[in-house]
mmCIF file of N, CA and C in Angstrom:
data_model
loop_
_atom_site.group_PDB
_atom_site.id
_atom_site.type_symbol
_atom_site.label_atom_id
_atom_site.label_comp_id
_atom_site.label_asym_id
_atom_site.label_seq_id
_atom_site.Cartn_x
_atom_site.Cartn_y
_atom_site.Cartn_z
ATOM 1 N N VAL V 221 -10.400 -17.191 7.169
ATOM 2 C CA VAL V 221 -10.657 -15.955 8.089
ATOM 3 C C VAL V 221 -9.282 -15.684 8.796
ATOM 4 N N TRP V 222 -8.760 -16.864 9.242
ATOM 5 C CA TRP V 222 -7.450 -16.689 10.029
ATOM 6 C C TRP V 222 -6.441 -15.902 9.316
ATOM 7 N N TRP V 223 -6.311 -16.286 8.060
ATOM 8 C CA TRP V 223 -5.167 -15.635 7.233
ATOM 9 C C TRP V 223 -5.347 -14.183 6.941
ATOM 10 N N LEU V 224 -6.771 -13.799 6.823
ATOM 11 C CA LEU V 224 -7.068 -12.318 6.722
ATOM 12 C C LEU V 224 -6.875 -11.687 7.922
ATOM 13 N N LEU V 225 -6.959 -12.277 9.190
ATOM 14 C CA LEU V 225 -6.711 -11.679 10.480
ATOM 15 C C LEU V 225 -5.084 -11.451 10.587
ATOM 16 N N VAL V 226 -4.336 -12.512 10.307
ATOM 17 C CA VAL V 226 -2.989 -12.373 10.404
ATOM 18 C C VAL V 226 -2.338 -11.491 9.371
ATOM 19 N N GLY V 227 -2.885 -11.407 8.100
ATOM 20 C CA GLY V 227 -2.530 -10.417 7.146
ATOM 21 C C GLY V 227 -2.735 -9.035 7.540
ATOM 22 N N GLY V 228 -3.944 -8.850 8.163
ATOM 23 C CA GLY V 228 -4.246 -7.432 8.588
ATOM 24 C C GLY V 228 -3.483 -6.962 9.677
ATOM 25 N N LEU V 229 -3.100 -7.863 10.693
ATOM 26 C CA LEU V 229 -2.306 -7.596 11.682
ATOM 27 C C LEU V 229 -0.734 -7.237 11.216
ATOM 28 N N ALA V 230 -0.375 -8.125 10.368
ATOM 29 C CA ALA V 230 0.943 -7.826 9.845
ATOM 30 C C ALA V 230 0.994 -6.548 9.053
ATOM 31 N N ALA V 231 -0.042 -6.241 8.256
ATOM 32 C CA ALA V 231 0.030 -4.947 7.430
ATOM 33 C C ALA V 231 -0.056 -3.751 8.380
ATOM 34 N N GLY V 232 -0.804 -3.852 9.467
ATOM 35 C CA GLY V 232 -0.776 -2.735 10.389
ATOM 36 C C GLY V 232 0.481 -2.612 11.143
ATOM 37 N N PHE V 233 1.077 -3.667 11.505
ATOM 38 C CA PHE V 233 2.270 -3.709 12.168
ATOM 39 C C PHE V 233 3.398 -3.056 11.374
ATOM 40 N N VAL V 234 3.505 -3.617 10.184
ATOM 41 C CA VAL V 234 4.522 -3.117 9.244
ATOM 42 C C VAL V 234 4.386 -1.567 9.014
ATOM 43 N N ASN V 235 3.182 -1.211 8.685
ATOM 44 C CA ASN V 235 2.874 0.222 8.470
ATOM 45 C C ASN V 235 3.101 1.153 9.579
ATOM 46 N N GLY V 236 2.774 0.652 10.811
ATOM 47 C CA GLY V 236 3.191 1.459 11.997
ATOM 48 C C GLY V 236 4.661 1.464 12.326
ATOM 49 N N LEU V 237 5.298 0.357 11.978
ATOM 50 C CA LEU V 237 6.740 0.336 12.307
ATOM 51 C C LEU V 237 7.600 1.061 11.247
ATOM 52 N N LEU V 238 7.195 0.994 10.040
ATOM 53 C CA LEU V 238 8.020 1.564 8.930
ATOM 54 C C LEU V 238 7.264 2.783 8.364
ATOM 55 N N GLY V 239 6.131 3.119 8.712
ATOM 56 C CA GLY V 239 5.519 4.295 8.005
ATOM 57 C C GLY V 239 5.002 3.881 6.631
ATOM 58 N N ALA V 240 5.142 2.778 6.206
ATOM 59 C CA ALA V 240 4.780 2.360 4.845
ATOM 60 C C ALA V 240 4.905 0.864 4.845
ATOM 61 N N GLY V 241 4.450 0.254 3.628
ATOM 62 C CA GLY V 241 4.634 -1.070 3.430
ATOM 63 C C GLY V 241 3.658 -2.051 3.718
ATOM 64 N N GLY V 242 2.481 -1.612 4.406
ATOM 65 C CA GLY V 242 1.439 -2.435 4.848
ATOM 66 C C GLY V 242 0.641 -2.865 3.611
ATOM 67 N N GLY V 243 0.558 -1.976 2.657
ATOM 68 C CA GLY V 243 -0.245 -2.294 1.457
ATOM 69 C C GLY V 243 0.469 -3.326 0.574
ATOM 70 N N ILE V 244 1.680 -3.495 0.743
ATOM 71 C CA ILE V 244 2.260 -4.685 0.051
ATOM 72 C C ILE V 244 1.771 -6.015 0.600
ATOM 73 N N ILE V 245 1.634 -6.075 1.944
ATOM 74 C CA ILE V 245 1.224 -7.352 2.630
ATOM 75 C C ILE V 245 -0.203 -7.465 2.318
ATOM 76 N N VAL V 246 -1.016 -6.491 2.212
ATOM 77 C CA VAL V 246 -2.417 -6.597 1.892
ATOM 78 C C VAL V 246 -2.582 -7.227 0.381
ATOM 79 N N ILE V 247 -1.844 -6.599 -0.385
ATOM 80 C CA ILE V 247 -1.818 -7.080 -1.844
ATOM 81 C C ILE V 247 -1.422 -8.640 -1.883
ATOM 82 N N PHE V 248 -0.496 -8.866 -1.278
ATOM 83 C CA PHE V 248 0.061 -10.248 -1.189
ATOM 84 C C PHE V 248 -1.097 -11.245 -0.736
ATOM 85 N N VAL V 249 -1.544 -10.759 0.512
ATOM 86 C CA VAL V 249 -2.579 -11.929 1.057
ATOM 87 C C VAL V 249 -3.834 -11.792 0.267
ATOM 88 N N LEU V 250 -4.377 -10.700 -0.384
ATOM 89 C CA LEU V 250 -5.683 -10.712 -1.139
ATOM 90 C C LEU V 250 -5.299 -11.602 -2.425
ATOM 91 N N THR V 251 -4.027 -11.464 -2.943
ATOM 92 C CA THR V 251 -3.864 -12.122 -4.253
ATOM 93 C C THR V 251 -3.737 -13.575 -3.969
ATOM 94 N N LYS V 252 -3.106 -14.000 -3.009
ATOM 95 C CA LYS V 252 -2.894 -15.470 -2.497
ATOM 96 C C LYS V 252 -4.258 -16.035 -2.163
ATOM 97 N N LEU V 253 -5.029 -15.406 -1.395
ATOM 98 C CA LEU V 253 -6.392 -15.903 -0.997
ATOM 99 C C LEU V 253 -7.465 -15.931 -1.977
ATOM 100 N N PHE V 254 -7.552 -14.709 -2.637
ATOM 101 C CA PHE V 254 -8.720 -14.453 -3.507
ATOM 102 C C PHE V 254 -8.281 -14.234 -4.869
ATOM 103 N N GLY V 255 -7.051 -14.448 -5.362
ATOM 104 C CA GLY V 255 -6.611 -14.183 -6.709
ATOM 105 C C GLY V 255 -7.383 -14.767 -7.807
ATOM 106 N N ASN V 256 -7.950 -16.010 -7.558
ATOM 107 C CA ASN V 256 -8.618 -16.712 -8.663
ATOM 108 C C ASN V 256 -10.184 -16.324 -8.587
ATOM 109 N N GLU V 257 -10.567 -15.992 -7.535
ATOM 110 C CA GLU V 257 -11.951 -15.556 -7.354
ATOM 111 C C GLU V 257 -12.413 -14.185 -7.678
ATOM 112 N N ILE V 258 -11.453 -13.324 -7.658
ATOM 113 C CA ILE V 258 -11.609 -11.842 -8.016
ATOM 114 C C ILE V 258 -11.662 -11.782 -9.539
ATOM 115 N N THR V 259 -12.896 -11.374 -10.032
ATOM 116 C CA THR V 259 -12.899 -11.359 -11.597
ATOM 117 C C THR V 259 -12.080 -10.143 -12.143
ATOM 118 N N GLU V 260 -12.261 -9.014 -11.467
ATOM 119 C CA GLU V 260 -11.569 -7.914 -11.929
ATOM 120 C C GLU V 260 -10.180 -7.725 -11.073
ATOM 121 N N LYS V 261 -9.071 -8.102 -11.620
ATOM 122 C CA LYS V 261 -7.840 -8.184 -10.913
ATOM 123 C C LYS V 261 -7.450 -6.798 -10.337
ATOM 124 N N ASN V 262 -7.906 -5.670 -10.934
ATOM 125 C CA ASN V 262 -7.610 -4.395 -10.293
ATOM 126 C C ASN V 262 -8.283 -4.277 -9.045
ATOM 127 N N ALA V 263 -9.375 -5.088 -8.762
ATOM 128 C CA ALA V 263 -9.969 -4.982 -7.449
ATOM 129 C C ALA V 263 -9.037 -5.279 -6.353
ATOM 130 N N VAL V 264 -7.938 -6.031 -6.559
ATOM 131 C CA VAL V 264 -7.037 -6.215 -5.399
ATOM 132 C C VAL V 264 -6.453 -4.938 -4.997
ATOM 133 N N PHE V 265 -5.948 -4.063 -5.930
ATOM 134 C CA PHE V 265 -5.376 -2.934 -5.633
ATOM 135 C C PHE V 265 -6.296 -2.004 -4.946
ATOM 136 N N GLY V 266 -7.587 -1.924 -5.469
ATOM 137 C CA GLY V 266 -8.649 -1.074 -4.963
ATOM 138 C C GLY V 266 -8.861 -1.367 -3.402
ATOM 139 N N ASN V 267 -9.052 -2.678 -3.183
ATOM 140 C CA ASN V 267 -9.314 -3.198 -1.847
ATOM 141 C C ASN V 267 -8.153 -2.898 -0.976
ATOM 142 N N ALA V 268 -6.933 -3.025 -1.494
ATOM 143 C CA ALA V 268 -5.692 -2.666 -0.644
ATOM 144 C C ALA V 268 -5.684 -1.298 -0.268
ATOM 145 N N LEU V 269 -6.092 -0.387 -1.160
ATOM 146 C CA LEU V 269 -6.154 1.015 -0.757
ATOM 147 C C LEU V 269 -7.189 1.236 0.281
ATOM 148 N N CYS V 270 -8.306 0.786 0.136
ATOM 149 C CA CYS V 270 -9.501 0.840 1.216
ATOM 150 C C CYS V 270 -8.996 0.428 2.531
ATOM 151 N N VAL V 271 -8.385 -0.699 2.471
ATOM 152 C CA VAL V 271 -7.836 -1.222 3.806
ATOM 153 C C VAL V 271 -6.813 -0.298 4.358
ATOM 154 N N MET V 272 -5.909 0.155 3.541
ATOM 155 C CA MET V 272 -4.716 0.867 4.127
ATOM 156 C C MET V 272 -5.052 2.445 4.518
ATOM 157 N N LEU V 273 -6.233 2.880 4.044
ATOM 158 C CA LEU V 273 -6.569 4.289 4.188
ATOM 159 C C LEU V 273 -6.764 4.568 5.771
ATOM 160 N N PRO V 274 -7.618 3.753 6.506
ATOM 161 C CA PRO V 274 -7.695 3.959 8.017
ATOM 162 C C PRO V 274 -6.333 3.627 8.695
ATOM 163 N N ILE V 275 -5.657 2.629 8.198
ATOM 164 C CA ILE V 275 -4.340 2.358 8.875
ATOM 165 C C ILE V 275 -3.440 3.446 8.723
ATOM 166 N N SER V 276 -3.336 3.903 7.529
ATOM 167 C CA SER V 276 -2.342 4.991 7.291
ATOM 168 C C SER V 276 -2.774 6.354 7.935
ATOM 169 N N VAL V 277 -3.970 6.628 8.085
ATOM 170 C CA VAL V 277 -4.436 7.802 8.863
ATOM 171 C C VAL V 277 -4.071 7.580 10.444
ATOM 172 N N LEU V 278 -4.311 6.400 10.853
ATOM 173 C CA LEU V 278 -3.866 6.152 12.282
ATOM 174 C C LEU V 278 -2.307 6.378 12.522
ATOM 175 N N THR V 279 -1.707 5.746 11.585
ATOM 176 C CA THR V 279 -0.296 5.788 11.709
ATOM 177 C C THR V 279 0.337 7.363 11.542
ATOM 178 N N CYS V 280 -0.352 7.977 10.687
ATOM 179 C CA CYS V 280 0.026 9.469 10.483
ATOM 180 C C CYS V 280 -0.211 10.127 11.832
ATOM 181 N N ALA V 281 -1.381 9.866 12.418
ATOM 182 C CA ALA V 281 -1.669 10.523 13.675
ATOM 183 C C ALA V 281 -0.808 10.244 14.796
ATOM 184 N N LEU V 282 -0.417 9.030 14.835
ATOM 185 C CA LEU V 282 0.611 8.584 15.956
ATOM 186 C C LEU V 282 2.057 9.214 15.631
ATOM 187 N N TYR V 283 2.499 9.093 14.471
ATOM 188 C CA TYR V 283 3.709 9.841 14.078
ATOM 189 C C TYR V 283 3.671 11.226 14.343
ATOM 190 N N ALA V 284 2.667 11.908 14.015
ATOM 191 C CA ALA V 284 2.581 13.399 14.148
ATOM 192 C C ALA V 284 2.484 13.637 15.788
ATOM 193 N N SER V 285 1.831 12.859 16.439
ATOM 194 C CA SER V 285 1.627 13.225 17.882
ATOM 195 C C SER V 285 2.848 12.970 18.669
ATOM 196 N N ARG V 286 3.848 12.118 18.030
ATOM 197 C CA ARG V 286 5.167 11.931 18.686
ATOM 198 C C ARG V 286 6.164 12.954 18.025
ATOM 199 N N GLY V 287 5.799 13.788 17.136
ATOM 200 C CA GLY V 287 6.733 14.935 16.686
ATOM 201 C C GLY V 287 7.545 14.369 15.571
ATOM 202 N N TYR V 288 7.134 13.268 14.817
ATOM 203 C CA TYR V 288 7.920 12.585 13.733
ATOM 204 C C TYR V 288 7.330 13.135 12.408
ATOM 205 N N MET V 289 6.617 14.226 12.364
ATOM 206 C CA MET V 289 6.086 14.719 11.082
ATOM 207 C C MET V 289 6.483 16.161 10.917
ATOM 208 N N SER V 290 7.062 16.569 9.750
ATOM 209 C CA SER V 290 7.383 17.914 9.506
ATOM 210 C C SER V 290 6.154 18.650 8.864
ATOM 211 N N PRO V 291 5.655 19.636 9.397
ATOM 212 C CA PRO V 291 4.603 20.364 8.740
ATOM 213 C C PRO V 291 5.097 20.862 7.299
ATOM 214 N N ASP V 292 6.377 21.285 7.172
ATOM 215 C CA ASP V 292 6.799 21.742 5.938
ATOM 216 C C ASP V 292 6.898 20.655 4.846
ATOM 217 N N GLY V 293 7.236 19.454 5.298
ATOM 218 C CA GLY V 293 7.321 18.177 4.311
ATOM 219 C C GLY V 293 5.953 17.792 4.017
ATOM 220 N N PHE V 294 5.006 17.857 4.896
ATOM 221 C CA PHE V 294 3.557 17.390 4.676
ATOM 222 C C PHE V 294 2.962 18.407 3.607
ATOM 223 N N GLY V 295 3.219 19.668 3.929
ATOM 224 C CA GLY V 295 2.651 20.622 2.936
ATOM 225 C C GLY V 295 3.102 20.502 1.519
ATOM 226 N N VAL V 296 4.474 20.170 1.431
ATOM 227 C CA VAL V 296 4.973 20.115 0.007
ATOM 228 C C VAL V 296 4.506 18.869 -0.603
ATOM 229 N N PHE V 297 4.385 17.715 0.130
ATOM 230 C CA PHE V 297 3.985 16.456 -0.642
ATOM 231 C C PHE V 297 2.503 16.193 -0.581
ATOM 232 N N ALA V 298 1.657 16.768 0.238
ATOM 233 C CA ALA V 298 0.280 16.472 0.290
ATOM 234 C C ALA V 298 -0.465 16.549 -1.026
ATOM 235 N N ILE V 299 -0.466 17.905 -1.597
ATOM 236 C CA ILE V 299 -1.231 18.215 -2.700
ATOM 237 C C ILE V 299 -0.770 17.493 -3.908
ATOM 238 N N PRO V 300 0.473 17.328 -4.259
ATOM 239 C CA PRO V 300 0.975 16.400 -5.371
ATOM 240 C C PRO V 300 0.581 14.952 -5.052
ATOM 241 N N ALA V 301 0.652 14.549 -3.910
ATOM 242 C CA ALA V 301 0.358 13.076 -3.652
ATOM 243 C C ALA V 301 -1.179 12.905 -3.855
ATOM 244 N N ILE V 302 -2.001 13.855 -3.432
ATOM 245 C CA ILE V 302 -3.368 13.667 -3.725
ATOM 246 C C ILE V 302 -3.645 13.730 -5.260
ATOM 247 N N LEU V 303 -3.115 14.637 -5.884
ATOM 248 C CA LEU V 303 -3.285 14.696 -7.299
ATOM 249 C C LEU V 303 -2.743 13.426 -7.975
ATOM 250 N N GLY V 304 -1.701 12.916 -7.609
ATOM 251 C CA GLY V 304 -1.151 11.561 -8.158
ATOM 252 C C GLY V 304 -2.122 10.366 -7.731
ATOM 253 N N GLY V 305 -2.735 10.393 -6.610
ATOM 254 C CA GLY V 305 -3.647 9.326 -6.255
ATOM 255 C C GLY V 305 -4.862 9.474 -7.080
ATOM 256 N N VAL V 306 -5.355 10.637 -7.356
ATOM 257 C CA VAL V 306 -6.599 10.697 -8.198
ATOM 258 C C VAL V 306 -6.180 10.173 -9.561
ATOM 259 N N THR V 307 -5.176 10.651 -10.111
ATOM 260 C CA THR V 307 -4.679 10.288 -11.517
ATOM 261 C C THR V 307 -4.593 8.759 -11.485
ATOM 262 N N GLY V 308 -3.785 8.222 -10.539
ATOM 263 C CA GLY V 308 -3.806 6.715 -10.525
ATOM 264 C C GLY V 308 -4.940 5.999 -10.486
ATOM 265 N N GLY V 309 -5.903 6.433 -9.691
ATOM 266 C CA GLY V 309 -7.273 5.877 -9.514
ATOM 267 C C GLY V 309 -8.010 5.911 -10.908
ATOM 268 N N ILE V 310 -7.856 7.022 -11.600
ATOM 269 C CA ILE V 310 -8.584 7.125 -12.943
ATOM 270 C C ILE V 310 -7.860 6.144 -13.944
ATOM 271 N N LEU V 311 -6.563 6.080 -13.896
ATOM 272 C CA LEU V 311 -5.869 5.213 -14.903
ATOM 273 C C LEU V 311 -5.930 3.643 -14.477
ATOM 274 N N LEU V 312 -6.304 3.361 -13.322
ATOM 275 C CA LEU V 312 -6.365 1.972 -12.766
ATOM 276 C C LEU V 312 -7.197 1.125 -13.634
ATOM 277 N N GLY V 313 -8.415 1.593 -14.130
ATOM 278 C CA GLY V 313 -9.295 0.730 -14.894
ATOM 279 C C GLY V 313 -8.946 0.566 -16.193
ATOM 280 N N ARG V 314 -7.885 1.540 -16.714
ATOM 281 C CA ARG V 314 -7.597 1.580 -18.056
ATOM 282 C C ARG V 314 -6.171 0.753 -18.349
ATOM 283 N N LEU V 315 -5.499 0.447 -17.435
ATOM 284 C CA LEU V 315 -4.157 -0.095 -17.488
ATOM 285 C C LEU V 315 -4.251 -1.658 -17.514
ATOM 286 N N ASP V 316 -3.369 -2.323 -18.132
ATOM 287 C CA ASP V 316 -3.381 -3.802 -17.977
ATOM 288 C C ASP V 316 -2.901 -4.175 -16.671
ATOM 289 N N THR V 317 -3.525 -5.159 -16.102
ATOM 290 C CA THR V 317 -3.199 -5.719 -14.851
ATOM 291 C C THR V 317 -1.756 -6.343 -14.760
ATOM 292 N N ALA V 318 -1.215 -6.974 -15.851
ATOM 293 C CA ALA V 318 0.111 -7.365 -15.871
ATOM 294 C C ALA V 318 1.002 -6.380 -15.817
ATOM 295 N N PHE V 319 0.808 -5.137 -16.535
ATOM 296 C CA PHE V 319 1.630 -3.922 -16.542
ATOM 297 C C PHE V 319 1.725 -3.353 -15.051
ATOM 298 N N LEU V 320 0.538 -3.413 -14.217
ATOM 299 C CA LEU V 320 0.465 -2.872 -12.985
ATOM 300 C C LEU V 320 1.289 -3.748 -11.983
ATOM 301 N N LYS V 321 1.256 -5.026 -12.154
ATOM 302 C CA LYS V 321 1.950 -5.937 -11.216
ATOM 303 C C LYS V 321 3.500 -5.751 -11.509
ATOM 304 N N LYS V 322 3.819 -5.729 -12.664
ATOM 305 C CA LYS V 322 5.270 -5.540 -12.941
ATOM 306 C C LYS V 322 5.820 -4.176 -12.516
ATOM 307 N N SER V 323 4.962 -3.104 -12.713
ATOM 308 C CA SER V 323 5.317 -1.752 -12.033
ATOM 309 C C SER V 323 5.388 -1.757 -10.690
ATOM 310 N N PHE V 324 4.432 -2.379 -10.003
ATOM 311 C CA PHE V 324 4.525 -2.456 -8.530
ATOM 312 C C PHE V 324 5.720 -3.286 -7.986
ATOM 313 N N ALA V 325 5.925 -4.421 -8.643
ATOM 314 C CA ALA V 325 7.146 -5.201 -8.260
ATOM 315 C C ALA V 325 8.416 -4.396 -8.524
ATOM 316 N N GLY V 326 8.618 -3.615 -9.549
ATOM 317 C CA GLY V 326 9.704 -2.914 -9.910
ATOM 318 C C GLY V 326 9.856 -1.684 -8.742
ATOM 319 N N LEU V 327 8.747 -1.101 -8.352
ATOM 320 C CA LEU V 327 8.894 0.000 -7.408
ATOM 321 C C LEU V 327 9.315 -0.619 -6.050
ATOM 322 N N VAL V 328 8.703 -1.674 -5.645
ATOM 323 C CA VAL V 328 9.177 -2.294 -4.352
ATOM 324 C C VAL V 328 10.575 -2.698 -4.403
ATOM 325 N N ILE V 329 11.055 -3.297 -5.519
ATOM 326 C CA ILE V 329 12.495 -3.645 -5.546
ATOM 327 C C ILE V 329 13.374 -2.426 -5.553
ATOM 328 N N ILE V 330 13.171 -1.378 -6.141
ATOM 329 C CA ILE V 330 13.788 -0.152 -6.196
ATOM 330 C C ILE V 330 13.920 0.440 -4.932
ATOM 331 N N SER V 331 12.636 0.538 -4.287
ATOM 332 C CA SER V 331 12.590 1.109 -2.928
ATOM 333 C C SER V 331 13.429 0.426 -1.825
ATOM 334 N N GLY V 332 13.336 -0.939 -1.936
ATOM 335 C CA GLY V 332 14.166 -1.677 -1.064
ATOM 336 C C GLY V 332 15.556 -1.459 -1.183
ATOM 337 N N ILE V 333 16.041 -1.428 -2.480
ATOM 338 C CA ILE V 333 17.545 -1.267 -2.685
ATOM 339 C C ILE V 333 17.867 0.171 -2.134
ATOM 340 N N ILE V 334 17.105 1.169 -2.406
ATOM 341 C CA ILE V 334 17.382 2.571 -1.980
ATOM 342 C C ILE V 334 17.501 2.589 -0.354
ATOM 343 N N MET V 335 16.561 1.847 0.192
ATOM 344 C CA MET V 335 16.360 1.817 1.702
ATOM 345 C C MET V 335 17.890 1.102 2.172
ATOM 346 N N MET V 336 18.132 -0.027 1.527
ATOM 347 C CA MET V 336 19.402 -0.661 2.068
ATOM 348 C C MET V 336 20.656 0.111 1.846
ATOM 349 N N VAL V 337 20.720 0.801 0.778
ATOM 350 C CA VAL V 337 21.920 1.626 0.562
ATOM 351 C C VAL V 337 22.007 2.714 1.405
ATOM 352 N N ARG V 338 21.128 3.320 1.716
ATOM 353 C CA ARG V 338 20.991 4.562 2.663
ATOM 354 C C ARG V 338 21.148 4.051 4.008
#
């Protein structure tokens, strides 16, 4: 239970501080703690999304209340992001878990490199 509390606190902190990244921590903690017990490996990704939804909504509200959100940017990205989320959710059950893990790792590495370069 303590690792779940620490992982949740870390995920919320990172998401609030950086505006993203909390899901990476949730996936890491869930995989390390329950990786062998979860029969459906894609359940880790589903659980991470369910955990991150309220955290992301709260983070979004805090950023918006402080003037850090552009209505123009939100409008341009919101609908494609929702459509992408629906498509990803549909494909999640159809894709191999190993492929998802490699794709996720690659995306994290590329994002990190881009953030360090800029």
